Short mmCIF file of C-alpha atoms in Angstrom, two decimals:
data_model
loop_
_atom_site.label_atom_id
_atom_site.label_comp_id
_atom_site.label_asym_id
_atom_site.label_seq_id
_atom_site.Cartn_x
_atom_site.Cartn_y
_atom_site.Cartn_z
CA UNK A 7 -51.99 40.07 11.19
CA UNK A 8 -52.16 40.75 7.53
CA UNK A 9 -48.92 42.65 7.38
CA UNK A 10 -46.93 38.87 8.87
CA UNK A 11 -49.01 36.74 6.22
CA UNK A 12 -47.85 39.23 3.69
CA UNK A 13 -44.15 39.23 5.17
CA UNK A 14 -43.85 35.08 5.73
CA UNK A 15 -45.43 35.06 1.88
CA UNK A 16 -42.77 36.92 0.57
CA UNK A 17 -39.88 34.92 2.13
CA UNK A 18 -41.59 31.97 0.53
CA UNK A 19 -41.33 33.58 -2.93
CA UNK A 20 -37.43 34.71 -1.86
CA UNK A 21 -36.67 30.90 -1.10
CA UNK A 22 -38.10 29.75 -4.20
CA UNK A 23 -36.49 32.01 -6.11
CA UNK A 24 -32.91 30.92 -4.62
CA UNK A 25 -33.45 27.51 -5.22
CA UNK A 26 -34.15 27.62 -8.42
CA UNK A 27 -31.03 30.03 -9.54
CA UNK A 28 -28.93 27.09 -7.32
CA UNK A 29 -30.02 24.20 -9.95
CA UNK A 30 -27.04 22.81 -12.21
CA UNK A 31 -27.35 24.30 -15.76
CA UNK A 32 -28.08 21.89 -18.46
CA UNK A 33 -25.18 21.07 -20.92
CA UNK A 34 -25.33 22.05 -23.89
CA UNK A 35 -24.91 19.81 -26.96
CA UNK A 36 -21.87 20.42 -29.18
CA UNK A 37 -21.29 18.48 -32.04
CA UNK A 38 -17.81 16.83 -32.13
CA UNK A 39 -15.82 16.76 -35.13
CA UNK A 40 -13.42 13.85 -36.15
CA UNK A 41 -9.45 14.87 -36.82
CA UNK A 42 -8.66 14.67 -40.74
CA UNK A 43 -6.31 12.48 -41.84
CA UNK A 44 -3.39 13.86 -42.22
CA UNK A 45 -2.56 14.02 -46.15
CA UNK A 46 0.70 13.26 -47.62
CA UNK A 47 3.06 16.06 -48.44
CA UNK A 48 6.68 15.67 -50.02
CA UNK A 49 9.90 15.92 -48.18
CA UNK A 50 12.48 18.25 -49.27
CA UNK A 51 16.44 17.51 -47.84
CA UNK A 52 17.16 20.35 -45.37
CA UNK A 53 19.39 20.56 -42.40
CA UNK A 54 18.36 19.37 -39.10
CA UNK A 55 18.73 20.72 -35.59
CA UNK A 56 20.39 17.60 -34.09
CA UNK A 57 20.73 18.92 -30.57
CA UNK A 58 16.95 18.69 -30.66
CA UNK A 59 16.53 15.49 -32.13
CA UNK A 60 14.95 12.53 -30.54
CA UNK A 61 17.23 10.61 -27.91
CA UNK A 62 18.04 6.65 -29.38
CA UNK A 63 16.64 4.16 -27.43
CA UNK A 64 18.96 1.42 -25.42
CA UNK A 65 20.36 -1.20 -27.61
CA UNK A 66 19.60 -4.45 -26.53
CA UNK A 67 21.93 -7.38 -27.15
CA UNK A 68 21.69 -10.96 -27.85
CA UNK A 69 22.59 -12.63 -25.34
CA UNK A 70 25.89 -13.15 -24.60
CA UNK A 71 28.07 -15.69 -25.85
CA UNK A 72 32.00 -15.75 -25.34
CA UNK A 73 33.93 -14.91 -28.56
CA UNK A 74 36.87 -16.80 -29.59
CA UNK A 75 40.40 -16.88 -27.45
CA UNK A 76 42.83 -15.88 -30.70
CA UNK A 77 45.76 -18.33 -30.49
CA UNK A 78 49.15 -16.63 -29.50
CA UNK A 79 50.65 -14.69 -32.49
CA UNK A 80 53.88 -16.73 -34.16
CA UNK A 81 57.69 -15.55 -33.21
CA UNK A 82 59.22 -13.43 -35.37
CA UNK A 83 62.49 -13.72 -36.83
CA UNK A 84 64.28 -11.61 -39.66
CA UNK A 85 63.19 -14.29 -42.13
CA UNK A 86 60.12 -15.55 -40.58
CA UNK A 87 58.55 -18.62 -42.48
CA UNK A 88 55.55 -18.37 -44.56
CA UNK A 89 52.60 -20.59 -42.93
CA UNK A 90 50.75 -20.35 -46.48
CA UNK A 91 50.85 -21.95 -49.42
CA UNK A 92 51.81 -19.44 -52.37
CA UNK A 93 52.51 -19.31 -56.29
CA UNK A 94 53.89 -16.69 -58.13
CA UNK A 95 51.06 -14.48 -60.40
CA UNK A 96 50.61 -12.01 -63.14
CA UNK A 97 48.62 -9.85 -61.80
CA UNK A 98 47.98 -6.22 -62.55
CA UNK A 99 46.30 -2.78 -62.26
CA UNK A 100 46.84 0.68 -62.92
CA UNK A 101 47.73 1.83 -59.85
CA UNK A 102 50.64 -0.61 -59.55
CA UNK A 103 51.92 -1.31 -62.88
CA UNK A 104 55.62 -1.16 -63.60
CA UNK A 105 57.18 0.45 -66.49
CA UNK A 106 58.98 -2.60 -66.92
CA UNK A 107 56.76 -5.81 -65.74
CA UNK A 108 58.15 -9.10 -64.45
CA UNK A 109 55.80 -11.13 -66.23
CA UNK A 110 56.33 -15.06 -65.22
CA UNK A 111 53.84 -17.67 -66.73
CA UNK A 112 51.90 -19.46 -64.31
CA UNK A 113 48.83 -21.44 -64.17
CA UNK A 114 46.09 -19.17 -63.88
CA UNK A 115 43.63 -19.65 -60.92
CA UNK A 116 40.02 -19.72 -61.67
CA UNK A 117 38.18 -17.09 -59.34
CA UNK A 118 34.97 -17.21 -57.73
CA UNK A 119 33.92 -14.33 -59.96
CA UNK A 120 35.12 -12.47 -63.58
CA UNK A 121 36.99 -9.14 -62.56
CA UNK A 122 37.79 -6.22 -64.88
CA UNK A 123 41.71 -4.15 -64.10
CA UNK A 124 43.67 -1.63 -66.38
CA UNK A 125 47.14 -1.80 -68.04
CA UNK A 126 48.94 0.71 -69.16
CA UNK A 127 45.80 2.75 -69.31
CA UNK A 128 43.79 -0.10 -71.31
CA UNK A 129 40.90 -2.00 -70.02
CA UNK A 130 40.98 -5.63 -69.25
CA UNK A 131 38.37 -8.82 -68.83
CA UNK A 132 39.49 -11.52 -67.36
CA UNK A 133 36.61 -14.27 -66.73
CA UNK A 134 36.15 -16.66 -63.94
CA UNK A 135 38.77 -19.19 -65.66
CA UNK A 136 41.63 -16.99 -65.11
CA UNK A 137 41.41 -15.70 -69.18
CA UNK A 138 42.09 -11.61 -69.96
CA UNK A 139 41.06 -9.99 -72.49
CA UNK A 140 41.80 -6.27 -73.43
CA UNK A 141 38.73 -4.85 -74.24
CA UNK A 142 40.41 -0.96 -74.92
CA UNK A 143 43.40 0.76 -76.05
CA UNK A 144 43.29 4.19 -75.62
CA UNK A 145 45.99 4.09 -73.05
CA UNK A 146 44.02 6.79 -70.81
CA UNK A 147 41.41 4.99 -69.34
CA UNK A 148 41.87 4.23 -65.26
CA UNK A 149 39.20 2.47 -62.78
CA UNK A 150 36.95 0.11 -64.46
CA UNK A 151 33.79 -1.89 -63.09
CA UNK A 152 32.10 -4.60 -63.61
CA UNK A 153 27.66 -4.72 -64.06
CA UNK A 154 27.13 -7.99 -61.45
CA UNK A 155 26.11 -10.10 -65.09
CA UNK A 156 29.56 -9.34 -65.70
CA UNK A 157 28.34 -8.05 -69.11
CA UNK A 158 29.03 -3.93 -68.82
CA UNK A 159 31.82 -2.34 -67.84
CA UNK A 160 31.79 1.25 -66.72
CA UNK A 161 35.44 3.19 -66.76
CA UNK A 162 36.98 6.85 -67.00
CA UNK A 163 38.89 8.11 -69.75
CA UNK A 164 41.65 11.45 -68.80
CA UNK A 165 43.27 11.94 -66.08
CA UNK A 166 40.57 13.65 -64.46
CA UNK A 167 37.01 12.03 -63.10
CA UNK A 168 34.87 13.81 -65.77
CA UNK A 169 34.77 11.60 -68.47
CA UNK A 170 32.40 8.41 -68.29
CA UNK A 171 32.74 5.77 -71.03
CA UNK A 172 30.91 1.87 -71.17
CA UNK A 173 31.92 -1.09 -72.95
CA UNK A 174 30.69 -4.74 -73.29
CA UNK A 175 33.11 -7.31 -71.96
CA UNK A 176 33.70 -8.73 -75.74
CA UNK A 177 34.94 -5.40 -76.27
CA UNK A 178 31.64 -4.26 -78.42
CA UNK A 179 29.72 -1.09 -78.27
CA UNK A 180 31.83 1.60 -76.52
CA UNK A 181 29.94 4.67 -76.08
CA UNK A 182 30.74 8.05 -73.90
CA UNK A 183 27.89 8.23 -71.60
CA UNK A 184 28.69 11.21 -69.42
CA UNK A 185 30.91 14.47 -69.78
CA UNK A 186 31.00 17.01 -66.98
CA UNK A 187 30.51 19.99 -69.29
CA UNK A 188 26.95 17.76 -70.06
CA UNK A 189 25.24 17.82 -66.80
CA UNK A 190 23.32 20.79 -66.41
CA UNK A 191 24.29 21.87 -62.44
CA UNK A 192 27.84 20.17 -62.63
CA UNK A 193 30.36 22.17 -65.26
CA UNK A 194 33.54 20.96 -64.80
CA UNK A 195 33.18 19.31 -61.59
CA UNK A 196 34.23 15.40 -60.95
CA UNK A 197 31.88 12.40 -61.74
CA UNK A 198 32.54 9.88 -58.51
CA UNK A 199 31.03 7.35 -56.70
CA UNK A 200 30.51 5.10 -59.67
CA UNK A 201 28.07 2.02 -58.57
CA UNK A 202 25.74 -0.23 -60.60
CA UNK A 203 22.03 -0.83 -59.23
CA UNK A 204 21.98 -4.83 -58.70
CA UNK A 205 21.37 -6.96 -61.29
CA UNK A 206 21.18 -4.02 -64.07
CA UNK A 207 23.10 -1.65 -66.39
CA UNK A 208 22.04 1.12 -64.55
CA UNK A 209 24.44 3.28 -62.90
CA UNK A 210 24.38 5.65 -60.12
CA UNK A 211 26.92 8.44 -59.87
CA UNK A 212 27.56 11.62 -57.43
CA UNK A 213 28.92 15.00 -58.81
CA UNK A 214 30.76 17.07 -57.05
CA UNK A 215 30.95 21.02 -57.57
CA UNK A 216 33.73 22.49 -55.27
CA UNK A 217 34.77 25.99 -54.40
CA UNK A 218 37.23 27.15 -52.00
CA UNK A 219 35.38 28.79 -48.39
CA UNK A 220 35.76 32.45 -49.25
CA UNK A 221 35.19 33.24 -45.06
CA UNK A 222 37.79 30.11 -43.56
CA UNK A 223 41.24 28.95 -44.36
CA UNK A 224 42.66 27.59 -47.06
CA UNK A 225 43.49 24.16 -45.63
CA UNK A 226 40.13 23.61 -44.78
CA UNK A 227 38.25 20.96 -47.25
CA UNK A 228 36.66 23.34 -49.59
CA UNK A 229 32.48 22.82 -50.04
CA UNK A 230 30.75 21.23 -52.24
CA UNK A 231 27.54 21.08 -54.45
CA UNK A 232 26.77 17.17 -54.53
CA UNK A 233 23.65 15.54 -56.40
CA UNK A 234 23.33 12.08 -57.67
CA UNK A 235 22.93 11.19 -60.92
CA UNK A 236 21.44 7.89 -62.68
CA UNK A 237 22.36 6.76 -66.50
CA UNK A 238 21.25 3.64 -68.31
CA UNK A 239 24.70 2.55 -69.84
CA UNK A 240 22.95 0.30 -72.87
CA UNK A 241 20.52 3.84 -73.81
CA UNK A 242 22.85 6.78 -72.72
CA UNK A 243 19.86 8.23 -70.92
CA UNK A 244 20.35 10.22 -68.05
CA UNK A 245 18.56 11.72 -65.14
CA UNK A 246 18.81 13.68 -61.71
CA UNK A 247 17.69 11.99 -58.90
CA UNK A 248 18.62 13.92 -55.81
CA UNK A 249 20.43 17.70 -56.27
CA UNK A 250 21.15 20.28 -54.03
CA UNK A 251 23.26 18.56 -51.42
CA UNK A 252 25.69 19.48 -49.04
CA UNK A 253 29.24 18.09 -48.85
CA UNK A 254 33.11 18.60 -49.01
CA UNK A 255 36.32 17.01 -50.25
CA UNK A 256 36.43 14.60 -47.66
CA UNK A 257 35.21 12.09 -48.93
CA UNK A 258 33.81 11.16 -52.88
CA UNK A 259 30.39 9.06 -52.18
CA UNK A 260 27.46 9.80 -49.98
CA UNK A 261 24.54 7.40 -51.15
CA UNK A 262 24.67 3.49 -50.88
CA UNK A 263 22.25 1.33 -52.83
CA UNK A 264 20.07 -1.64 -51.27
CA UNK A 265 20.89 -5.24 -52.69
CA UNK A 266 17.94 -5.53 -54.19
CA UNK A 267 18.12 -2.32 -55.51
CA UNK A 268 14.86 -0.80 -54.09
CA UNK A 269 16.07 1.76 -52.03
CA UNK A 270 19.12 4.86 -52.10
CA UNK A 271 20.36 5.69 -48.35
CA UNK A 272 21.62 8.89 -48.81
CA UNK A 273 23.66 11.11 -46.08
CA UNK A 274 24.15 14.75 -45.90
CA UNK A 275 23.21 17.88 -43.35
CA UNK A 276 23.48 15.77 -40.15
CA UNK A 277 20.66 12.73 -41.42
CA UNK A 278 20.48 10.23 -43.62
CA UNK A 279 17.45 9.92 -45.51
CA UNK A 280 16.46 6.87 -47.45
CA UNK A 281 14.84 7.24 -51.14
CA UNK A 282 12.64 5.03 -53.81
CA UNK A 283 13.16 5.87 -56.91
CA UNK A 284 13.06 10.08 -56.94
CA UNK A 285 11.25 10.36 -53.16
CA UNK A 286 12.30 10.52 -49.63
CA UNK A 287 10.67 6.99 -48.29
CA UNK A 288 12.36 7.38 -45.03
CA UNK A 289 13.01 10.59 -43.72
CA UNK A 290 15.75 10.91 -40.82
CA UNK A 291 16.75 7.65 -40.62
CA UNK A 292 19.43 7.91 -38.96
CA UNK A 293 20.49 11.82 -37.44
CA UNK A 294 24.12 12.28 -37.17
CA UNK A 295 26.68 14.90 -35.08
CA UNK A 296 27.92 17.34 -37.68
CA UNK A 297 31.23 17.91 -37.23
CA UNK A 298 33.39 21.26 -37.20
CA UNK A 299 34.89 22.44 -39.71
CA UNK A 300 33.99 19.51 -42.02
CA UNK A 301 31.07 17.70 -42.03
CA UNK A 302 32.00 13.83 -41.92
CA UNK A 303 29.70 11.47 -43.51
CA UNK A 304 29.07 7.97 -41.55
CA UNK A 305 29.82 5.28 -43.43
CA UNK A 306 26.47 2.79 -44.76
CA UNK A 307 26.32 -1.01 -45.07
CA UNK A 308 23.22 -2.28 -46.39
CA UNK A 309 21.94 -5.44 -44.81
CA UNK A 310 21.78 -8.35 -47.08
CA UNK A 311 18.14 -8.66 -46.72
CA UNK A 312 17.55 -4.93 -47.73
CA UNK A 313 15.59 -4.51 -44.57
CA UNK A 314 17.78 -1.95 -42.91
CA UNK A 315 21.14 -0.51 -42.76
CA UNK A 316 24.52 -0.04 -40.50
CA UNK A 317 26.23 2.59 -39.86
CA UNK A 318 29.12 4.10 -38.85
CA UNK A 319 28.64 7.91 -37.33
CA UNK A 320 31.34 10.01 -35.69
CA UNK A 321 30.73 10.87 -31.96
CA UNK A 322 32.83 13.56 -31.94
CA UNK A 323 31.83 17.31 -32.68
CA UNK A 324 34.78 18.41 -34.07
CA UNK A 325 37.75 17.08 -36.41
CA UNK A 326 41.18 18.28 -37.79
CA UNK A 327 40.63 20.34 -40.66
CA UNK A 328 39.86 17.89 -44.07
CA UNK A 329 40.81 14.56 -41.54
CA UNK A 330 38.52 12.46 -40.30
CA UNK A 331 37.30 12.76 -36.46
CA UNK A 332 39.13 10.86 -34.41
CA UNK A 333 36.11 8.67 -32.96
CA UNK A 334 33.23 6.91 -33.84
CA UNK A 335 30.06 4.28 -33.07
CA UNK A 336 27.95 2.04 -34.94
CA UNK A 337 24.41 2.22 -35.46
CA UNK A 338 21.60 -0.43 -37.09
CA UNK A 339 18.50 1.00 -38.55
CA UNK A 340 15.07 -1.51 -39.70
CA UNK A 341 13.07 0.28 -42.36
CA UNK A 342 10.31 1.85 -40.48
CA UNK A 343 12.28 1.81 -36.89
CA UNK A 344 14.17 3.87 -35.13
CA UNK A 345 18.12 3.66 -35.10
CA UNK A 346 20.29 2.35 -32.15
CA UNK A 347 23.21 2.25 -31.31
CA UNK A 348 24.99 -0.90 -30.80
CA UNK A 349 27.26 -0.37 -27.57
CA UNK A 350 30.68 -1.92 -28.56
CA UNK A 351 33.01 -2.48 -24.99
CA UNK A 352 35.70 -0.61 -27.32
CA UNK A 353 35.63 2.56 -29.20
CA UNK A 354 36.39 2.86 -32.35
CA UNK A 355 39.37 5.06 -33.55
CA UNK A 356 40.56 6.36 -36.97
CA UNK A 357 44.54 6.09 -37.60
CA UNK A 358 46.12 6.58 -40.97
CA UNK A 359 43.68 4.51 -42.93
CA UNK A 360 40.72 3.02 -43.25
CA UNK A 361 40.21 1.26 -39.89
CA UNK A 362 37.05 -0.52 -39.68
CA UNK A 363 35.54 -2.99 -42.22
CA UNK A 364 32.17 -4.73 -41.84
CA UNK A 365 31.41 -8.58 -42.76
CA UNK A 366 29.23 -9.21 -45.94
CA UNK A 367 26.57 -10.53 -43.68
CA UNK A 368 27.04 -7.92 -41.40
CA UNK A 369 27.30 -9.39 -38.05
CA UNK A 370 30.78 -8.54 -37.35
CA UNK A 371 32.89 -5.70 -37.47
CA UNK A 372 37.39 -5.66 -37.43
CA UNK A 373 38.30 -1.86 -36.22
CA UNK A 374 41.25 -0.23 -34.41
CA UNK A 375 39.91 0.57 -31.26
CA UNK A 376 40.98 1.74 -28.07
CA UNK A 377 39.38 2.12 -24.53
CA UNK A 378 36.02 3.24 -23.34
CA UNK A 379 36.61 6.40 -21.70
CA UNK A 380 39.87 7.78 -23.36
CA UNK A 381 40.05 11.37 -23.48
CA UNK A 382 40.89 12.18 -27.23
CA UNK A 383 42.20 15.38 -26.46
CA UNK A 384 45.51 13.85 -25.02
CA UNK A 385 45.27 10.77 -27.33
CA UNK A 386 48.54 10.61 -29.41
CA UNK A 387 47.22 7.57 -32.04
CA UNK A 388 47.88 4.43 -29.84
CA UNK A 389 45.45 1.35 -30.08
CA UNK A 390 45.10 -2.27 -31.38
CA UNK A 391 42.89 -4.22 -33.87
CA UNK A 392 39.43 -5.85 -32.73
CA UNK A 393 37.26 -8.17 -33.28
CA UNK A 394 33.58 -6.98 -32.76
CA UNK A 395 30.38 -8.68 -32.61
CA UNK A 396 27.50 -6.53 -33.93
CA UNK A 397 24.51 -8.41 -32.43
CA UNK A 398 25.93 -8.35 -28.94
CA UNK A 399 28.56 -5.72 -28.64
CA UNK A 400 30.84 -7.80 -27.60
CA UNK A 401 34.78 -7.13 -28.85
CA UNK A 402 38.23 -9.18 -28.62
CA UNK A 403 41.72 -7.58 -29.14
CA UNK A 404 43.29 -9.16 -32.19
CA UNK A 405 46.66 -7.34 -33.17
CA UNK A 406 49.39 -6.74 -30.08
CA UNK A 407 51.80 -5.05 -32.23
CA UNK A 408 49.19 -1.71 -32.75
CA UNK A 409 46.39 -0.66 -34.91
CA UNK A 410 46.41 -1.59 -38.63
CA UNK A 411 46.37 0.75 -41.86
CA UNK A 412 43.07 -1.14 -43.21
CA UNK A 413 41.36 -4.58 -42.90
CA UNK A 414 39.18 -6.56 -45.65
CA UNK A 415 36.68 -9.97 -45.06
CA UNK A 416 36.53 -13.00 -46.72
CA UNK A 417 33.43 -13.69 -49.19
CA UNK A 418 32.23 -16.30 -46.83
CA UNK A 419 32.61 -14.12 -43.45
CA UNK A 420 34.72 -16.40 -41.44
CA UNK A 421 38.26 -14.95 -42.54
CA UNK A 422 39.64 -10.95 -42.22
CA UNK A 423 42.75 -9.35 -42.75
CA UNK A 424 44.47 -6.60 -40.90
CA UNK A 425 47.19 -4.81 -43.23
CA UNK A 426 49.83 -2.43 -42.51
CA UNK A 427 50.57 -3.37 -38.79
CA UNK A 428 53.76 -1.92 -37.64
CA UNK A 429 56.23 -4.12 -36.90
CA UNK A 430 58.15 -4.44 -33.55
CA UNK A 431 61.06 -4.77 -35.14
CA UNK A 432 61.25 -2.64 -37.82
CA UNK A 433 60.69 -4.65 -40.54
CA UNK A 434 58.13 -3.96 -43.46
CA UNK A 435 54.60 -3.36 -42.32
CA UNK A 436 52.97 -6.52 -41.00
CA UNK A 437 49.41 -8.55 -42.47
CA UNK A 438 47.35 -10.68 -40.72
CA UNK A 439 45.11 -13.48 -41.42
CA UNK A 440 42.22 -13.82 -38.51
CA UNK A 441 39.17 -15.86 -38.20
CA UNK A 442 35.84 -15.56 -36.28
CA UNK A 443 36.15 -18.96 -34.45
CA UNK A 444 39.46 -17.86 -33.38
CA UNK A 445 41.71 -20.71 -35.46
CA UNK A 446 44.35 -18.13 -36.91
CA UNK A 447 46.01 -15.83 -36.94
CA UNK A 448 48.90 -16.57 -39.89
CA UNK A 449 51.40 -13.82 -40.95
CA UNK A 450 50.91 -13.06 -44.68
CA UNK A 451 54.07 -13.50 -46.24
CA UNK A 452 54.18 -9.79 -48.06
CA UNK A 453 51.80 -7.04 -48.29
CA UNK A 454 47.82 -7.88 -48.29
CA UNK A 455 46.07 -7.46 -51.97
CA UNK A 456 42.68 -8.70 -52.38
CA UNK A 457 40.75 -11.65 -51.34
CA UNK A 458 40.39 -13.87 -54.44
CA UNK A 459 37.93 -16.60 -53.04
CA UNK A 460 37.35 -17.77 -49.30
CA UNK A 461 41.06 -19.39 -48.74
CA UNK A 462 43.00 -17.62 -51.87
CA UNK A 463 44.16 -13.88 -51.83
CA UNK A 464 46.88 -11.96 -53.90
CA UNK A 465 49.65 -10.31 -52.32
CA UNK A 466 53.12 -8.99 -53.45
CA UNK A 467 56.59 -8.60 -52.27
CA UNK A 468 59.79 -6.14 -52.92
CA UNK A 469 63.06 -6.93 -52.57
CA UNK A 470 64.97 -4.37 -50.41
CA UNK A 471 61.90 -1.99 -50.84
CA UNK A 472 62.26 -1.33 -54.79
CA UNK A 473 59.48 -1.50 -57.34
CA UNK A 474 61.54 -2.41 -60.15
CA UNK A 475 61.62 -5.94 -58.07
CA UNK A 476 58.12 -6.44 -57.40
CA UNK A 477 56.44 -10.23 -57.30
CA UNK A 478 52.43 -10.86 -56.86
CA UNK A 479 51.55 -14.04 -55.11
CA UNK A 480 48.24 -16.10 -54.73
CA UNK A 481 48.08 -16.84 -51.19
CA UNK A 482 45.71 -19.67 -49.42
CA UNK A 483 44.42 -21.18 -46.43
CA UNK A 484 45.11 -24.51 -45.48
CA UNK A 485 43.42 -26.53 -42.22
CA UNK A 486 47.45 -27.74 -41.44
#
């Protein structure tokens, strides 16, 4: 009898025992730490790895609103009749002066702005009534520009880009601001890219250092060392901003400066990166395809509002060596954002010239173009002009006769001109006049200069193709 109570009372302890190891532990308290904020650290350029980069997101357009029917193009005839009203003009520059100029008298036309040009290597003002002055005579002085208070000009001296010299528009206080052999990183390379920060005297500048690839051909662009430079042309002061970058013969600018002169976009190594004052404020704005051999910079327009930027990136991953790539697409980037691409029905194509041109207000874009899904591998250069619409995508074919050599817009954005169309039948290369709400186009009446006002542009004629018979006319618009 005792031996079961003793056996059933130590099952009893056994049981309680097991229980008790089967109760769920107690946590235990941990004390929780908040993340640190992240503290800010500064952004040096480097190259990117774009086949890792962040896919765009999808575009989406406005919605959709028809774009002008262009009215059928005029018959041509070996001496086709102007449709514009023109007057004969002295007008010059450097790069087509004659060694003997027809100079015939004419009332001058008073321009929407002053302009600055060169002579025989001197520099000239001429103010928004039509009057020029010459404001230098050193008869070696070549590509002049004007401060947007039309007070400063800004113009080299030589024959090569090295030497930078400013003047006031009455001609006072010329000073040398910049020598190659005086920048620190540049020795003998070429000052380029000269542009004024709105509404100042300060001027931005790229240098370019170039040397030959020891390791690739010779026709291949050789590389560059490019920074960008700042100088205040009233002081002579000057400063670095951004060194170190990469770049090539290519092309001779790689920054573009807001319009109200807050920020520098700046492309190189596959991004574009967008600086105030000396820092990266936007890293990777927009990431870019680096073409092989040479790396291709896209093109940047500033919007008007300073709020973000276009531009205009090659899709393709290689090019020719030191040509452009054959294709490209546009892209829109809000400070802050992230870029997309805006899906034009069209694709834009390079030919022998500059083939795309933007609208000041940046809604609209002119470009040869060609189809969707073209292989470019086979493509031998065919295409047409378009009109595109930048909010929506949305293009319309323009030129029949074939792609143009270049394109320009009117001040007030309703107006562009496509230059350098072949002809059909094989006359002088063909202009264009075309408008937005699909009113023109005109045949210009010669060979496209410069767009003087909204209505009024220069443009000049040979007879029989010589230069010794050159005329410059002031073109315009008329509603008959």
């Amino acid at each position: 009898m005792i031996t079961k109570i003793i056996s059933y009372f130590c099952f009893l302890i056994a049981l309680i025992i097991t229980l008790t190891a089967c109760e769920p532990a107690v946590p235990i308290p941990t004390e929780v730490n908040s993340i640190p904020t992240a503290t800010k650290k500064q952004v040096v350029e480097s190259p990117i790895d774009v086949a890792t980069s962040t896919p765009l997101p999808t575009f989406t357009p406005d919605p959709y609103t028809p774009l002008p029917t262009f009215t059928p193009f005029p018959t041509f005839t070996s001496s086709p009749t102007p449709l514009i009203n023109s007057q004969l003009v002295d007008y010059w520059f450097a790069q087509y002066a004659l060694a003997t100029p027809i100079r015939t008298p004419v009332a001058q036309m008073k321009r929407n702005s002053p302009r600055v040009y060169t002579t025989k290597g001197n520099v000239y003002f001429q103010d928004s009534n039509g009057k020029a002055i010459q404001i230098t005579d050193s008869g070696k002085d070549q590509y002049p520009i004007l401060s947007d208070d039309w007070q400063k000009v800004v113009f080299y001296r030589g024959d090569n880009y090295d030497n930078l010299h400013s003047i006031n528009t009455d001609g006072s206080n010329e000073r040398l601001l910049v020598t190659s052999k005086s920048l620190p990183t540049l020795s003998q390379g070429e000052i380029k890219a000269l542009t004024f920060q709105p509404k100042t005297h300060y001027l931005l500048f790229n240098t370019y250092l170039c040397n030959p690839r020891p390791t690739r051909p010779s026709y291949n662009a050789p590389d560059c060392t490019v920074s960008i430079y700042g100088v205040d042309t009233d002081s002579g002061d000057l400063a670095q901003i951004v060194a170190g970058l990469s770049g090539n013969t290519m092309q001779d600018r790689n920054f573009e400066i807001s319009p109200d002169g807050q920020y520098i976009s700046v492309a190189s190594s596959g991004h574009i990166n967008i600086y105030r004052g000396y820092e990266i404020y936007y890293q990777n704005a927009v990431v870019y395809n680096i073409t092989r051999p040479d790396e291709y910079l896209p093109r940047q327009f500033w919007l008007p509002d300073s709020s973000g930027l276009l531009a205009i990136v090659s899709d393709d991953e290689y090019n020719e060596p030191t040509a452009p790539p054959w294709s490209y697409a546009v892209y829109r980037y809000k400070l802050g954002e992230t870029a997309v691409q805006i899906p034009l029905d069209k694709t834009i194509v390079r030919t022998q010239g500059d083939t795309s041109c933007v609208s000041p207000d940046r809604n609209w874009i002119f470009f040869s173009g060609t189809g969707a899904d073209i292989d470019f591998s086979q493509w031998m250069g065919e295409g047409q002009g378009y009109l595109g619409n930048l909010n929506n995508g949305q293009t319309q074919a323009f030129t029949q006769f074939g792609v143009p050599w270049g394109c320009a817009w009117s001040p007030d954005n309703k107006h562009f001109v496509a230059y350098g169309i072949n002809s059909p039948l094989g006359f002088s290369p063909l202009s264009f006049i075309g408008s937005v709400d699909g009113s023109l186009p005109i045949p210009v009446s010669g060979s496209f200069l410069e767009w003087i006002d909204n209505t009024h542009y220069y443009y000049e004629t040979y007879e029989n193709g010589k230069v010794e018979s050159r005329k410059v006319y002031i073109g315009e618009i008329t509603d008959n």
